[in-house]
XYZ file of C-alpha atoms in Angstrom:
772
model
C -74.285 92.075 34.843
C -73.246 88.874 33.072
C -76.768 88.182 31.811
C -80.066 89.913 31.320
C -83.350 89.703 29.447
C -83.777 91.490 26.147
C -87.346 91.924 24.970
C -88.614 92.357 21.456
C -92.211 93.101 20.497
C -93.288 92.033 17.001
C -96.460 93.098 15.231
C -98.509 90.846 12.971
C -96.117 91.460 10.069
C -93.197 90.354 12.257
C -91.758 93.862 12.327
C -90.111 94.937 15.565
C -92.179 97.692 17.198
C -90.382 97.754 20.550
C -87.093 96.598 22.012
C -85.584 96.415 25.478
C -87.461 98.177 28.254
C -89.421 100.109 25.638
C -91.575 97.017 25.201
C -93.334 97.756 28.486
C -94.801 101.055 27.257
C -96.832 99.088 24.700
C -98.682 97.307 27.509
C -100.840 100.453 27.807
C -101.805 100.284 24.148
C -105.429 99.563 23.099
C -106.496 95.942 22.780
C -106.783 96.228 18.991
C -103.098 97.120 18.723
C -101.928 94.218 20.887
C -104.093 91.358 19.660
C -101.660 90.389 16.893
C -98.435 91.118 18.769
C -95.881 88.674 20.045
C -93.246 89.144 22.738
C -89.922 87.364 22.424
C -87.887 87.215 25.636
C -84.265 86.160 25.152
C -81.686 85.934 27.885
C -78.466 87.295 26.452
C -75.186 86.249 28.034
C -71.822 87.874 27.714
C -69.049 85.708 26.339
C -66.596 87.358 28.729
C -68.166 86.393 32.028
C -70.406 83.880 33.739
C -73.236 84.410 36.174
C -71.982 84.738 39.743
C -73.567 86.090 42.891
C -71.596 89.318 42.602
C -72.749 89.810 39.007
C -76.409 90.156 40.004
C -75.914 92.284 43.125
C -76.060 95.978 42.366
C -74.780 98.631 44.818
C -77.325 100.844 46.526
C -76.998 104.544 45.861
C -75.199 106.579 48.550
C -75.536 110.278 47.796
C -72.540 112.566 48.259
C -72.830 114.861 51.261
C -73.450 118.568 50.739
C -72.384 121.511 52.841
C -74.527 122.459 55.786
C -74.740 125.563 57.917
C -72.370 124.138 60.526
C -68.623 124.680 60.425
C -66.651 122.112 58.380
C -64.557 120.820 61.286
C -62.292 118.660 59.133
C -61.451 121.584 56.904
C -60.932 123.858 59.917
C -58.487 121.369 61.484
C -56.465 120.212 58.480
C -57.266 122.544 55.598
C -58.945 122.079 52.230
C -58.467 118.849 50.241
C -57.875 119.175 46.512
C -59.925 116.796 44.349
C -56.956 115.779 42.179
C -55.013 114.744 45.301
C -57.947 112.649 46.504
C -58.130 110.913 43.146
C -54.414 110.039 43.272
C -54.792 108.544 46.758
C -57.859 106.551 45.806
C -56.126 105.200 42.698
C -53.188 104.056 44.830
C -55.628 102.491 47.304
C -57.429 100.566 44.541
C -54.232 99.195 43.017
C -52.797 97.717 46.234
C -52.889 93.908 46.416
C -53.066 94.060 50.229
C -56.293 96.057 49.974
C -57.814 93.575 47.516
C -56.886 90.693 49.822
C -58.535 92.399 52.803
C -61.609 93.095 50.703
C -61.849 89.439 49.641
C -61.626 88.319 53.270
C -64.623 90.556 53.970
C -66.776 89.053 51.186
C -65.798 91.308 48.266
C -64.638 89.456 45.177
C -63.059 91.347 42.273
C -66.464 92.236 40.820
C -67.897 93.641 44.050
C -64.604 95.304 44.963
C -64.607 97.247 41.706
C -68.244 98.316 42.107
C -67.580 99.387 45.694
C -64.455 101.321 44.722
C -66.320 103.271 42.011
C -69.098 104.123 44.477
C -66.621 105.121 47.230
C -64.572 107.249 44.832
C -67.684 109.070 43.607
C -68.752 109.676 47.189
C -65.366 111.122 48.195
C -64.821 113.270 45.119
C -68.360 114.605 44.742
C -69.057 115.273 48.436
C -68.856 118.950 49.306
C -68.136 118.070 52.922
C -66.561 114.748 53.939
C -67.102 113.166 57.373
C -64.592 114.692 59.825
C -62.622 111.507 60.556
C -62.330 110.582 56.875
C -61.269 114.138 56.015
C -58.500 113.973 58.662
C -57.272 110.549 57.433
C -56.935 111.852 53.857
C -55.092 114.904 55.105
C -52.672 112.842 57.211
C -51.832 110.583 54.274
C -51.193 113.570 52.012
C -48.880 115.096 54.639
C -46.901 111.856 55.001
C -48.086 111.007 58.513
C -50.395 108.202 57.425
C -50.567 105.244 55.032
C -52.987 104.771 52.148
C -54.180 101.511 53.765
C -55.673 103.628 56.566
C -58.566 104.351 54.177
C -59.742 100.714 54.275
C -61.986 100.886 57.422
C -63.930 103.791 55.883
C -64.074 101.977 52.555
C -65.433 98.858 54.276
C -68.053 100.911 56.120
C -69.146 102.315 52.757
C -69.306 98.752 51.357
C -71.740 97.729 54.095
C -73.951 100.668 53.153
C -74.111 99.855 49.450
C -74.026 96.054 49.848
C -76.273 95.230 52.849
C -75.987 91.513 52.064
C -72.391 91.521 53.381
C -73.622 91.827 56.970
C -76.180 89.043 56.573
C -74.360 86.641 54.268
C -74.393 83.817 56.810
C -78.158 84.203 57.305
C -78.721 84.256 53.533
C -76.718 81.054 53.116
C -78.779 79.336 55.804
C -82.050 80.451 54.186
C -80.940 79.221 50.737
C -79.579 75.887 51.979
C -81.529 73.368 49.884
C -79.403 70.303 50.580
C -82.051 68.578 52.713
C -85.478 69.394 51.179
C -87.080 66.374 52.860
C -86.856 68.276 56.151
C -89.264 70.937 54.848
C -92.242 68.594 55.334
C -92.702 67.689 59.036
C -96.097 65.995 58.499
C -94.654 63.544 55.965
C -91.642 62.871 58.219
C -93.935 62.067 61.143
C -95.189 58.837 59.501
C -93.590 55.821 57.832
C -94.550 55.946 54.139
C -94.205 53.280 51.452
C -93.674 53.906 47.719
C -95.053 51.594 45.041
C -93.552 52.444 41.659
C -95.690 51.403 38.660
C -93.188 51.455 35.780
C -93.890 50.829 32.129
C -94.378 52.290 28.665
C -97.452 54.127 27.386
C -100.598 51.982 27.276
C -99.299 49.391 29.738
C -101.993 49.818 32.411
C -99.668 51.207 35.098
C -101.913 54.168 35.978
C -104.994 51.912 35.827
C -103.625 49.670 38.606
C -102.669 52.654 40.771
C -106.141 54.181 40.382
C -107.789 50.901 41.366
C -106.074 51.158 44.732
C -106.887 54.880 44.933
C -110.628 54.332 44.393
C -110.917 51.536 46.966
C -108.947 53.364 49.680
C -110.647 55.128 52.610
C -109.082 58.408 51.494
C -106.780 59.412 48.668
C -105.228 62.116 46.508
C -104.395 61.908 42.798
C -101.715 64.300 41.496
C -101.581 64.721 37.719
C -99.698 67.009 35.324
C -102.764 68.368 33.500
C -106.261 69.615 34.264
C -107.503 67.088 31.699
C -106.040 64.148 33.627
C -107.261 65.403 36.998
C -110.742 65.934 35.530
C -110.738 62.428 34.010
C -109.866 60.850 37.379
C -112.504 63.024 39.081
C -115.232 61.706 36.754
C -113.974 58.108 36.827
C -113.861 58.023 40.621
C -117.359 59.451 41.079
C -118.780 57.110 38.431
C -117.296 54.202 40.410
C -119.280 55.322 43.469
C -116.394 56.933 45.387
C -117.004 60.609 46.094
C -114.075 62.647 44.767
C -113.424 66.415 44.560
C -111.546 68.241 41.801
C -108.918 70.890 42.578
C -106.931 72.748 39.905
C -105.358 76.173 39.862
C -108.502 77.669 38.339
C -111.314 75.430 39.545
C -112.827 73.707 42.613
C -115.578 71.098 42.279
C -117.114 69.276 45.228
C -118.717 65.868 44.892
C -120.956 66.502 47.915
C -124.015 68.670 47.324
C -123.371 70.682 50.501
C -119.871 71.618 49.209
C -118.087 69.783 52.012
C -114.767 68.141 51.214
C -114.719 64.495 50.197
C -112.172 61.959 51.389
C -110.782 61.719 47.846
C -109.445 64.523 45.648
C -108.051 64.669 42.123
C -105.772 67.651 41.550
C -103.001 69.070 39.434
C -99.685 68.295 41.103
C -98.965 71.925 42.060
C -102.229 72.066 44.061
C -101.561 68.984 46.218
C -102.132 69.536 49.938
C -99.177 68.431 52.056
C -100.905 68.794 55.432
C -104.021 66.670 54.843
C -103.572 62.991 55.808
C -104.491 60.372 53.175
C -104.384 56.610 53.072
C -103.285 56.486 49.415
C -101.654 59.005 47.081
C -101.034 58.662 43.327
C -98.354 60.705 41.547
C -98.767 60.399 37.776
C -96.177 60.992 35.013
C -93.306 60.991 37.523
C -90.733 61.477 34.737
C -91.786 65.144 34.658
C -89.760 65.576 37.841
C -86.909 66.495 35.472
C -88.900 69.292 33.795
C -86.861 72.505 33.815
C -89.846 74.647 34.861
C -92.351 72.400 36.674
C -90.149 69.617 38.054
C -90.244 71.137 41.567
C -93.931 70.181 41.929
C -93.169 66.449 41.526
C -90.224 66.679 43.945
C -92.502 68.419 46.445
C -95.145 65.686 46.063
C -92.650 62.817 46.426
C -91.052 64.264 49.561
C -94.064 65.960 51.130
C -97.304 64.015 50.566
C -98.851 63.054 53.928
C -99.924 59.553 52.856
C -99.037 56.084 54.111
C -99.024 54.524 50.649
C -97.744 56.479 47.626
C -98.212 55.041 44.141
C -95.833 56.552 41.578
C -96.542 56.028 37.869
C -94.160 56.679 34.992
C -91.066 55.715 33.078
C -88.558 53.112 34.248
C -85.866 55.808 33.935
C -87.063 57.478 37.163
C -86.849 54.425 39.453
C -83.315 55.083 40.706
C -84.088 58.727 41.540
C -87.161 57.774 43.584
C -85.128 55.135 45.411
C -82.458 57.742 46.163
C -85.047 60.168 47.555
C -86.672 57.422 49.621
C -83.261 56.465 50.989
C -82.851 59.951 52.510
C -86.187 59.577 54.306
C -85.743 55.930 55.287
C -88.729 54.706 53.269
C -89.330 51.549 51.244
C -89.787 51.437 47.461
C -91.550 48.522 45.765
C -91.221 48.384 41.959
C -93.894 46.850 39.741
C -93.043 46.690 36.042
C -95.636 46.417 33.270
C -95.486 45.484 29.605
C -97.458 47.167 26.844
C -100.955 45.712 26.492
C -101.090 46.064 22.694
C -98.604 45.502 19.877
C -96.680 48.430 18.407
C -94.887 48.108 15.066
C -92.214 50.527 13.853
C -92.611 50.577 10.086
C -89.606 50.523 7.735
C -91.246 52.843 5.193
C -92.417 56.464 5.357
C -95.774 57.890 4.299
C -94.100 60.027 1.632
C -97.106 62.020 0.402
C -100.477 63.160 1.675
C -102.343 60.822 -0.649
C -100.944 57.923 1.422
C -102.492 59.133 4.680
C -104.980 56.545 5.962
C -107.981 56.597 8.357
C -106.772 56.337 11.942
C -103.554 58.271 11.231
C -102.293 60.955 13.595
C -99.715 63.282 12.021
C -97.565 64.772 14.775
C -96.061 68.219 14.121
C -93.888 70.369 16.360
C -94.920 73.822 15.133
C -98.249 75.452 14.403
C -97.125 76.407 10.911
C -96.668 72.712 10.115
C -100.124 71.986 11.535
C -101.679 74.673 9.318
C -99.865 73.405 6.230
C -100.633 69.713 6.795
C -104.289 70.391 7.580
C -104.752 72.429 4.427
C -103.074 69.797 2.233
C -105.277 67.037 3.636
C -108.517 68.971 3.297
C -107.654 69.772 -0.322
C -107.741 65.997 -0.780
C -111.157 65.842 0.871
C -109.867 64.526 4.231
C -111.549 66.113 7.245
C -109.104 66.572 10.150
C -109.225 66.940 13.902
C -106.667 69.456 15.176
C -105.045 69.553 18.620
C -102.205 71.747 19.880
C -101.050 72.923 23.286
C -102.591 76.416 23.508
C -106.143 75.216 22.798
C -108.569 75.230 25.752
C -109.038 71.800 27.404
C -112.667 71.551 26.277
C -111.660 72.195 22.672
C -109.047 69.430 22.871
C -111.651 67.032 24.259
C -114.128 68.010 21.519
C -111.526 67.401 18.800
C -110.500 64.048 20.309
C -114.169 62.981 20.586
C -114.671 63.942 16.940
C -111.688 61.800 15.914
C -112.720 58.833 18.098
C -116.336 58.811 16.864
C -116.579 55.975 14.336
C -119.702 57.567 12.850
C -117.930 60.891 12.178
C -116.411 61.668 8.791
C -113.230 62.858 10.500
C -110.724 60.003 10.346
C -107.381 61.839 10.542
C -105.795 63.882 13.339
C -103.132 66.578 13.032
C -101.600 67.395 16.399
C -98.554 68.465 18.346
C -97.030 66.426 21.153
C -99.948 67.708 23.277
C -101.468 64.277 22.565
C -98.667 62.700 24.622
C -100.757 62.697 27.801
C -104.243 63.547 29.010
C -106.244 62.415 25.968
C -107.718 59.012 25.117
C -107.312 58.614 21.368
C -108.057 55.694 19.053
C -104.975 56.054 16.818
C -103.951 53.372 14.352
C -100.720 54.945 13.111
C -98.579 57.775 14.507
C -96.781 59.677 11.743
C -93.944 62.024 12.735
C -94.045 64.975 10.341
C -90.709 66.088 11.804
C -88.196 64.704 14.289
C -87.022 68.114 15.522
C -88.803 70.495 17.868
C -88.125 73.733 19.768
C -87.269 72.950 23.389
C -85.508 74.357 26.447
C -81.915 73.306 27.057
C -80.179 73.024 30.426
C -79.554 76.792 30.424
C -83.231 77.594 29.936
C -82.666 78.726 26.335
C -84.983 77.771 23.456
C -83.419 75.880 20.565
C -84.212 73.374 17.810
C -83.179 69.862 18.746
C -83.954 66.242 17.969
C -86.739 64.858 20.086
C -85.413 62.633 22.851
C -85.894 58.887 22.998
C -88.298 59.361 25.896
C -90.392 61.904 23.951
C -90.425 59.734 20.826
C -91.618 56.680 22.758
C -94.238 58.707 24.655
C -95.752 60.004 21.395
C -95.349 56.755 19.444
C -97.018 54.857 22.272
C -100.302 56.642 21.590
C -100.831 54.340 18.603
C -102.830 51.167 19.255
C -104.915 51.744 22.370
C -106.332 48.849 24.389
C -110.065 48.165 23.879
C -110.379 50.355 20.762
C -110.839 49.609 17.066
C -107.045 49.969 16.599
C -105.361 47.750 19.190
C -102.386 47.094 16.898
C -100.445 50.352 16.557
C -97.928 51.505 13.948
C -95.280 54.232 13.908
C -93.463 55.901 11.024
C -92.396 59.268 9.625
C -93.866 61.399 6.874
C -90.592 62.087 5.068
C -88.286 59.178 4.106
C -85.198 61.203 5.175
C -86.501 61.237 8.770
C -87.137 57.495 9.012
C -83.525 56.478 9.696
C -83.147 59.330 12.203
C -86.286 58.240 14.089
C -85.041 54.644 14.148
C -81.707 55.799 15.571
C -83.489 57.854 18.220
C -85.710 54.941 19.239
C -82.718 52.577 19.402
C -80.955 54.788 21.946
C -81.367 53.748 25.591
C -83.545 56.070 27.662
C -81.280 58.258 29.755
C -81.868 57.682 33.488
C -83.333 60.656 35.331
C -80.888 61.496 38.093
C -82.189 64.837 39.398
C -85.477 66.312 40.589
C -86.365 70.000 40.425
C -86.428 72.433 43.349
C -87.989 75.889 43.655
C -87.660 78.676 46.273
C -90.783 79.102 48.394
C -92.499 82.389 49.199
C -91.313 82.085 52.813
C -87.688 81.780 51.719
C -87.948 84.813 49.433
C -89.606 86.835 52.209
C -86.695 86.009 54.527
C -84.300 87.114 51.793
C -86.242 90.361 51.433
C -85.945 90.967 55.189
C -82.165 91.017 54.858
C -82.201 92.784 51.459
C -85.137 95.198 51.790
C -84.226 97.351 48.791
C -83.746 94.526 46.282
C -86.414 93.886 43.636
C -88.232 90.547 43.543
C -86.451 89.581 40.325
C -83.103 90.437 41.895
C -83.987 88.465 45.042
C -84.677 85.402 42.893
C -81.378 85.806 41.039
C -79.457 86.197 44.310
C -81.222 83.133 45.726
C -80.413 81.044 42.638
C -76.735 81.930 42.781
C -76.281 81.662 46.540
C -78.291 78.485 47.160
C -76.559 75.261 48.067
C -78.085 71.968 46.965
C -77.183 68.335 46.444
C -76.326 68.424 42.740
C -76.336 64.634 42.553
C -80.063 64.511 43.309
C -81.547 67.958 42.682
C -81.388 70.935 40.332
C -82.843 74.440 40.537
C -85.797 74.931 38.192
C -85.620 77.772 35.667
C -87.474 80.876 36.790
C -87.044 83.033 33.689
C -90.792 83.582 33.206
C -91.194 84.400 36.899
C -88.440 87.032 36.732
C -89.889 88.439 33.501
C -93.269 88.986 35.188
C -91.568 90.365 38.311
C -89.718 92.971 36.247
C -92.952 93.872 34.463
C -94.796 94.803 37.673
C -91.791 96.033 39.650
C -93.098 99.632 39.548
C -96.555 98.574 40.794
C -96.861 99.046 44.595
C -97.675 95.566 45.908
C -96.702 93.665 49.086
C -93.936 91.150 48.460
C -96.144 88.089 49.119
C -98.806 89.367 46.699
C -96.148 90.162 44.118
C -94.753 86.615 44.477
C -98.206 85.050 43.978
C -98.890 87.203 40.898
C -95.586 86.145 39.337
C -96.439 82.456 39.860
C -99.464 82.916 37.582
C -99.558 80.481 34.628
C -99.585 82.837 31.633
C -97.666 82.931 28.373
C -95.021 85.653 28.509
C -94.796 85.553 24.712
C -98.259 86.997 24.163
C -98.418 90.790 24.386
C -102.152 90.745 25.134
C -101.738 88.339 28.058
C -98.887 90.444 29.454
C -100.753 93.727 29.217
C -103.780 92.230 30.982
C -101.501 90.802 33.676
C -100.090 94.289 34.226
C -103.563 95.850 34.354
C -104.685 93.226 36.882
C -101.720 94.120 39.101
C -102.314 97.879 38.821
C -105.996 97.659 39.684
C -105.220 95.279 42.557
C -102.642 97.748 43.919
C -105.329 100.460 44.021
C -107.543 98.103 46.023
C -110.207 98.233 43.302
C -112.052 94.913 42.768
C -111.694 93.409 39.305
C -115.363 93.053 38.409
C -116.903 91.315 35.422
C -117.858 94.643 33.818
C -114.299 95.939 34.121
C -112.906 92.699 32.650
C -115.351 92.688 29.725
C -114.343 96.228 28.800
C -110.671 95.286 28.774
C -111.014 92.144 26.658
C -113.501 93.720 24.246
C -116.417 91.416 25.055
C -118.473 90.243 23.187
C -115.871 88.704 20.911
C -116.345 87.920 17.240
C -115.528 84.587 15.600
C -112.020 84.342 14.187
C -111.553 85.640 10.646
C -107.952 84.469 10.304
C -105.251 82.699 12.279
C -104.175 85.860 14.113
C -107.756 86.287 15.355
C -107.807 82.673 16.544
C -104.551 83.199 18.473
C -106.052 86.306 20.050
C -109.114 84.337 21.167
C -106.792 81.742 22.726
C -104.947 84.567 24.516
C -108.252 85.923 25.862
C -109.086 82.427 27.128
C -105.731 82.408 28.955
C -106.574 85.811 30.494
C -109.857 84.414 31.805
C -107.875 81.468 33.203
C -105.591 83.986 34.891
C -108.606 85.698 36.458
C -109.897 82.386 37.814
C -106.434 81.400 39.077
C -106.132 84.675 41.002
C -109.747 84.517 42.222
C -108.932 81.459 44.360
C -106.058 83.310 45.982
C -107.638 86.770 46.345
C -111.389 86.154 46.527
C -112.341 89.684 47.591
C -110.486 91.346 44.715
C -111.709 88.935 42.027
C -115.387 88.640 42.958
C -116.970 87.173 39.799
C -115.364 83.776 39.062
C -118.660 82.039 38.285
C -119.618 84.571 35.626
C -116.100 84.546 34.190
C -116.371 80.771 33.889
C -119.563 81.281 31.869
C -117.642 83.643 29.581
C -115.016 80.935 29.159
C -117.651 78.393 28.154
C -119.002 80.751 25.509
C -115.503 81.652 24.301
C -114.617 77.963 24.094
C -117.484 77.460 21.644
C -116.194 80.341 19.505
C -112.700 78.838 19.500
C -114.066 75.412 18.566
C -115.746 76.956 15.531
C -112.439 78.558 14.581
C -110.547 75.262 14.898
C -113.221 73.511 12.861
C -112.731 76.078 10.085
C -108.959 76.303 10.505
C -108.272 75.681 6.806
C -110.392 78.685 5.868
C -108.563 80.753 8.491
C -105.249 79.741 6.873
C -106.537 80.896 3.488
C -107.738 84.195 4.951
C -104.385 84.735 6.645
C -102.504 84.214 3.406
C -104.942 86.206 1.254
C -104.368 89.151 3.599
C -100.599 88.923 2.883
C -99.966 87.964 6.511
C -97.395 85.391 7.578
C -98.505 82.219 9.294
C -98.182 82.814 13.021
C -96.045 80.569 15.186
C -94.397 82.089 18.235
C -91.836 79.336 18.534
C -90.396 80.190 15.117
C -89.426 83.635 16.386
C -87.033 82.261 18.972
C -83.345 82.211 18.215
C -82.477 78.721 16.980
C -79.086 77.306 17.773
C -77.253 74.091 17.017
C -76.784 71.778 19.956
C -74.247 68.976 19.864
C -74.556 67.328 23.262
C -77.361 64.893 22.495
C -76.452 64.268 18.868
C -72.989 63.058 19.849
C -74.714 59.932 21.155
C -76.237 59.336 17.705
C -74.220 57.736 14.917
C -72.059 59.967 12.700
C -74.225 59.593 9.559
C -77.106 60.980 11.597
C -74.943 63.973 12.597
C -74.351 64.771 8.936
C -78.042 64.442 8.009
C -79.047 66.504 11.013
C -76.617 69.317 10.161
C -77.873 69.452 6.577
C -81.451 69.543 7.787
C -80.745 72.400 10.199
C -78.920 74.484 7.590
C -81.638 73.964 5.016
C -84.406 74.832 7.482
C -82.541 77.972 8.597
C -82.056 79.153 5.015
C -85.676 78.446 4.095
C -86.962 80.271 7.183
C -84.731 83.302 6.602
C -85.565 83.565 2.913
C -89.268 83.146 3.583
C -89.354 85.815 6.267
C -87.600 88.361 4.051
C -89.503 87.533 0.885
C -92.896 87.553 2.628
C -92.173 90.784 4.471
C -95.087 93.135 4.052
C -92.792 96.129 4.509
C -90.414 95.098 1.712
C -93.302 94.663 -0.737
C -94.672 98.104 0.063
C -91.245 99.700 -0.380
C -90.878 98.185 -3.855
C -94.438 99.048 -4.895
C -94.037 102.669 -3.851
C -90.677 103.000 -5.604
C -88.731 103.693 -2.409
C -86.276 100.906 -3.266
C -85.754 98.917 -6.416
C -86.007 95.164 -6.714
C -82.222 95.005 -7.313
C -81.491 96.883 -4.067
C -83.901 94.629 -2.185
C -82.157 91.516 -3.520
C -78.798 92.943 -2.495
C -80.093 93.658 1.019
C -81.479 90.147 1.168
C -78.101 88.654 0.190
C -76.205 90.764 2.738
C -78.713 89.937 5.477
C -78.400 86.209 4.872
C -74.587 86.441 4.993
C -74.743 88.353 8.271
C -77.206 85.843 9.709
C -74.882 82.984 8.825
C -71.773 84.611 10.289
C -73.130 85.841 13.631
C -74.631 84.165 16.650
C -77.302 86.553 17.926
C -78.064 84.494 20.993
C -74.668 84.668 22.658
C -73.499 88.131 21.617
C -73.430 91.152 23.858
C -76.229 93.639 23.374
C -76.824 97.186 24.447
C -79.856 98.528 26.326
C -81.892 98.668 23.123
C -81.275 95.010 22.313
C -78.717 95.743 19.545
C -75.447 93.868 19.242
C -72.379 95.791 20.334
């Protein structure tokens, strides 16, 4: 294959304890062994080839035939065939250009032809008794009364046995034809819809105006990107006197006491119903239609919502794409543009040092290690901080934001990731970028360090100066002076227009694929679908399904129906956390045995009751347990009989959320405990392979390119030196006299040279994850 996933399992000291497929055996390990582990999943690609349909299709095994009790008629008629003569004929057959041309006309490219030839040769040479007609053909050719091309019909018959897709290629192409996704939604096509696009920057009131129409409508649906936003609309709507339900992947709340559905619903965008008629629909944060993993949900909502009036809220950059989609359905788009309600000033000076941090500041970091460091430095100066990052439970984020917003609270400074970009109402005076680079997915689905985009910078910067708060006039700057010019250059770039929306294969499409390819694994079906699908590349792209395929490979050996397997693999869990993955696998195994996943069983597996965090690794484990409980709730709404205790699990989550909040409150002490135990600060994103990307930075001025390159090289050297120096294993080896300090320094020097000269992300690797 041209590409595959290589897994590495790290323990708390960042030592590799499993590589390749061996990682999966650790999923049966006790909870105590997995709580501090991290999985890194990297998709390695060969430099010699690119992904094609033939590269992901593997031949089915066809066993050589053995002798039976009957007479070998072919041998009786023509005599015994010598193996060396067969090999000579088959080699001649393989080398003929006419044969390759015939094979190509029958759907076999060079890759498939070679695989088929190897399989056919093994079958012929290893069979103790060939089929009679094939035996006679070989004999005739050897005796000069036949031609080597006469083998082709038998070769082609063998190809159809090992490659069943050849007989159904036309059907597979029809199933994976994604050029006209608007036709997938007959209810939406049965009415004439109108789009109203509310376009503007952060804090411009665009969503406010859309929600006003939503609340006053006879019926409506709000589609948001986060549970926090859906929950906020749910509360706001009910407080305004309009009954509204809440629907997320893990939760259902009814406004009516008798649990009947209301005319209004606030939901996460993936949960939007496309068959229920509404007067008004609101699609929030429409620019996420370009998201490499979740963009399909916004495309689905735009094309499929069964509503007469659809209000779309988001960046100006998405207007043209929505107009293009509406053009294919013959629908009208009205654009309403808004200006920011409050002033926002981009300062020409940096903060420089922690003593210059002021009340109302929000320091934005793009890694947890930076959050830990900044928080500790500020608290050493007597500044109490609120902390928010993406993996925290929603309630914890709300508690930290409430603490920061409370004018009577001593906490006046926030340290956060870009998780503050949406879903939280924060009274921020000044946004301070601690860095202008962050780990992100590129177009190939690979993780790399890159400059934040203009859109991301404006989204985060716009959180400063909120309307109707104590800080209506917002300010933006950087922490380090060297980043100030880079941020200014980023903000001066025009926002790139969003030209494509994401698409995603449905369960029905994959089931149809499985009908034609019954022996293919779910992961392989997805890969075949991705490579065989046809779509309008000017308007749509195929979302990355790397996490889906990772989960599919993990439970491939578990006997589950295809539809159930598909639903399990859609579950929203972090594939980087070993604990989350092992619980996912245990859920699937118990489900396959038709044994209900009860509260008692779950508590035993997660080690309930849980203790408060003693260090950062413990806090990350508590967050992973919270995600596992989320997974239980997510599955409980899809398989109610097998997950019978969602209400009690939700009570566990509430209690666990309180424990996590205590840990976040004492995060500085957890940092100290982590370091006093000689443990590295834990940040999963730092373990990804970091590459240099030139595409976006070409648009920035050349001086910025030079500064950026220096920054990357310095950060890479610092990270590498820190990881080796802080290695627990290396310290033990020196202390015990196994190696000397001089030898360790030499190893360190050689390792750094090797790291600088090789690109581990693009090199070929063997089955154990080592470079060839």
